[in-house]
Amino acid sequence: MLDRCVHEVVNSFVVGNSLLDRHQAGFRVGNSTETALINVLDEAQNAIDKRQVTVICMIDLARAFDSISYDILLAILRSVGFWPTLVSWFQSLLTNRWQKVKIAVGNESDWCEVMVGVPQGSVLSALIFLIFINRIVSRVASICSMLTTCKFI
């Protein structure tokens, strides 16, 4: 329940301050992978019609939610203007987490500290991920816009 309340606050802050690049479609209200694919195909067709070269770069972020560095995420939250108390809340949510894997009755791993990644199943996880990768998306778009023959889709 608490993570849903925090999600509302964080999402309002992110949307209100236009923190996410317009090219980010996943996990956003009114956007979907289908919408993103339609946009890519439309932009590619427009480029073909104008006899422009179109390059599509796709990055597979395997286990992306499990790879988020806490230190980098907290630094990003601070740099985009999140309130210090909210950054502290995220720090307490993410750090000092422990887990063990249970395969069958009596067959389980030892406890180990979780050093990276966001909590699975939390409504906040996708939003945290979008904030985390936003600089990558923005940077690629920025580099691409410097090239006169390149169109970032």
XYZ file of C-alpha atoms in Angstrom:
153
model
C 0.000 0.000 0.000
C 2.802 2.404 0.897
C 4.618 1.772 -2.381
C 1.442 2.737 -4.299
C 1.285 6.060 -2.429
C 4.973 6.711 -3.082
C 4.454 5.760 -6.737
C 1.752 8.439 -7.064
C 4.039 11.089 -5.550
C 7.060 10.069 -7.636
C 5.068 9.740 -10.857
C 3.486 13.177 -10.335
C 6.955 14.650 -9.791
C 8.374 12.892 -12.867
C 5.466 13.889 -15.143
C 5.173 17.413 -13.717
C 8.857 18.081 -14.302
C 9.011 16.284 -17.680
C 11.868 14.129 -16.420
C 11.419 11.261 -18.873
C 12.513 11.489 -22.476
C 9.592 11.460 -24.898
C 11.042 8.360 -26.578
C 10.468 6.245 -23.469
C 7.290 4.275 -24.044
C 7.398 1.293 -21.719
C 5.577 1.328 -18.377
C 3.955 4.695 -19.082
C 0.256 5.497 -19.097
C -0.973 5.970 -22.652
C 2.077 4.229 -24.123
C 2.828 0.624 -24.924
C 5.268 -1.509 -26.838
C 2.721 -1.565 -29.650
C 2.630 2.238 -29.740
C 6.427 2.344 -29.782
C 6.579 -0.179 -32.631
C 4.012 1.757 -34.671
C 6.039 4.955 -34.145
C 9.256 3.214 -35.248
C 7.620 1.813 -38.377
C 6.024 5.181 -39.200
C 9.315 7.074 -38.779
C 11.181 4.457 -40.832
C 8.596 4.665 -43.623
C 8.811 8.472 -43.624
C 12.604 8.254 -43.940
C 12.338 5.723 -46.772
C 9.851 7.984 -48.566
C 12.396 10.831 -48.314
C 15.208 8.507 -49.473
C 16.988 8.891 -46.125
C 19.030 6.200 -44.473
C 17.351 4.722 -41.420
C 19.279 2.933 -38.697
C 17.459 1.280 -35.837
C 19.440 0.434 -32.729
C 17.828 -1.908 -30.232
C 19.312 -2.732 -26.868
C 18.319 -5.848 -24.975
C 18.435 -4.965 -21.309
C 18.389 -8.517 -19.976
C 17.740 -8.700 -16.246
C 17.620 -4.912 -16.263
C 15.567 -4.586 -13.073
C 18.096 -6.813 -11.303
C 21.071 -4.709 -12.416
C 20.272 -1.261 -11.033
C 23.093 0.144 -8.915
C 21.752 1.754 -5.748
C 24.505 4.366 -5.575
C 23.932 5.479 -9.161
C 20.144 5.490 -8.752
C 20.291 7.589 -5.575
C 22.687 10.031 -7.274
C 20.271 10.324 -10.212
C 17.331 10.963 -7.873
C 19.290 13.732 -6.142
C 20.456 15.264 -9.435
C 16.938 15.550 -10.879
C 15.662 17.305 -7.757
C 13.983 14.641 -5.638
C 13.442 15.774 -2.066
C 16.172 14.580 0.337
C 13.602 12.776 2.510
C 12.326 10.833 -0.517
C 15.880 9.913 -1.552
C 16.469 8.684 2.014
C 13.266 6.650 1.836
C 14.455 4.996 -1.386
C 17.822 4.316 0.210
C 16.160 2.553 3.130
C 13.869 0.623 0.746
C 16.739 -0.622 -1.389
C 19.573 -1.258 1.052
C 19.948 -3.966 3.687
C 17.716 -6.400 1.792
C 18.334 -10.117 2.169
C 17.017 -13.120 0.295
C 17.260 -16.863 0.024
C 16.044 -19.248 -2.625
C 13.836 -22.196 -1.731
C 13.613 -24.902 -4.396
C 11.803 -27.600 -2.450
C 10.983 -28.441 1.149
C 14.289 -28.622 2.982
C 16.282 -27.496 -0.052
C 17.127 -23.806 0.201
C 20.103 -21.515 -0.142
C 21.796 -19.527 2.585
C 20.700 -15.945 3.157
C 22.556 -13.417 0.984
C 22.405 -9.648 0.851
C 20.845 -8.110 -2.259
C 23.313 -5.478 -3.443
C 21.664 -4.363 -6.723
C 18.240 -4.374 -8.329
C 14.782 -3.209 -7.404
C 12.187 -5.189 -5.429
C 10.309 -7.600 -7.678
C 6.558 -7.126 -7.784
C 6.597 -3.556 -6.500
C 4.578 -0.984 -8.424
C 7.584 1.318 -7.997
C 10.051 -0.971 -9.797
C 9.139 0.028 -13.360
C 9.129 3.738 -12.543
C 12.504 3.451 -10.799
C 13.846 1.659 -13.871
C 12.580 4.377 -16.241
C 14.228 7.087 -14.150
C 17.437 5.050 -14.023
C 17.759 4.504 -17.804
C 16.433 7.893 -18.852
C 19.909 9.375 -19.227
C 20.875 6.602 -21.632
C 17.811 7.273 -23.788
C 18.384 11.033 -23.704
C 22.097 10.657 -24.477
C 21.481 8.451 -27.522
C 18.857 10.912 -28.789
C 21.265 13.811 -28.222
C 24.153 12.143 -30.059
C 21.874 11.179 -32.901
C 20.507 14.712 -33.258
C 24.067 15.997 -33.807
C 24.355 13.882 -36.938
C 22.515 15.458 -39.843
C 21.880 12.083 -41.478
C 20.579 10.419 -38.332
C 17.019 10.344 -37.052
C 16.393 9.091 -33.515
C 13.184 7.119 -33.296
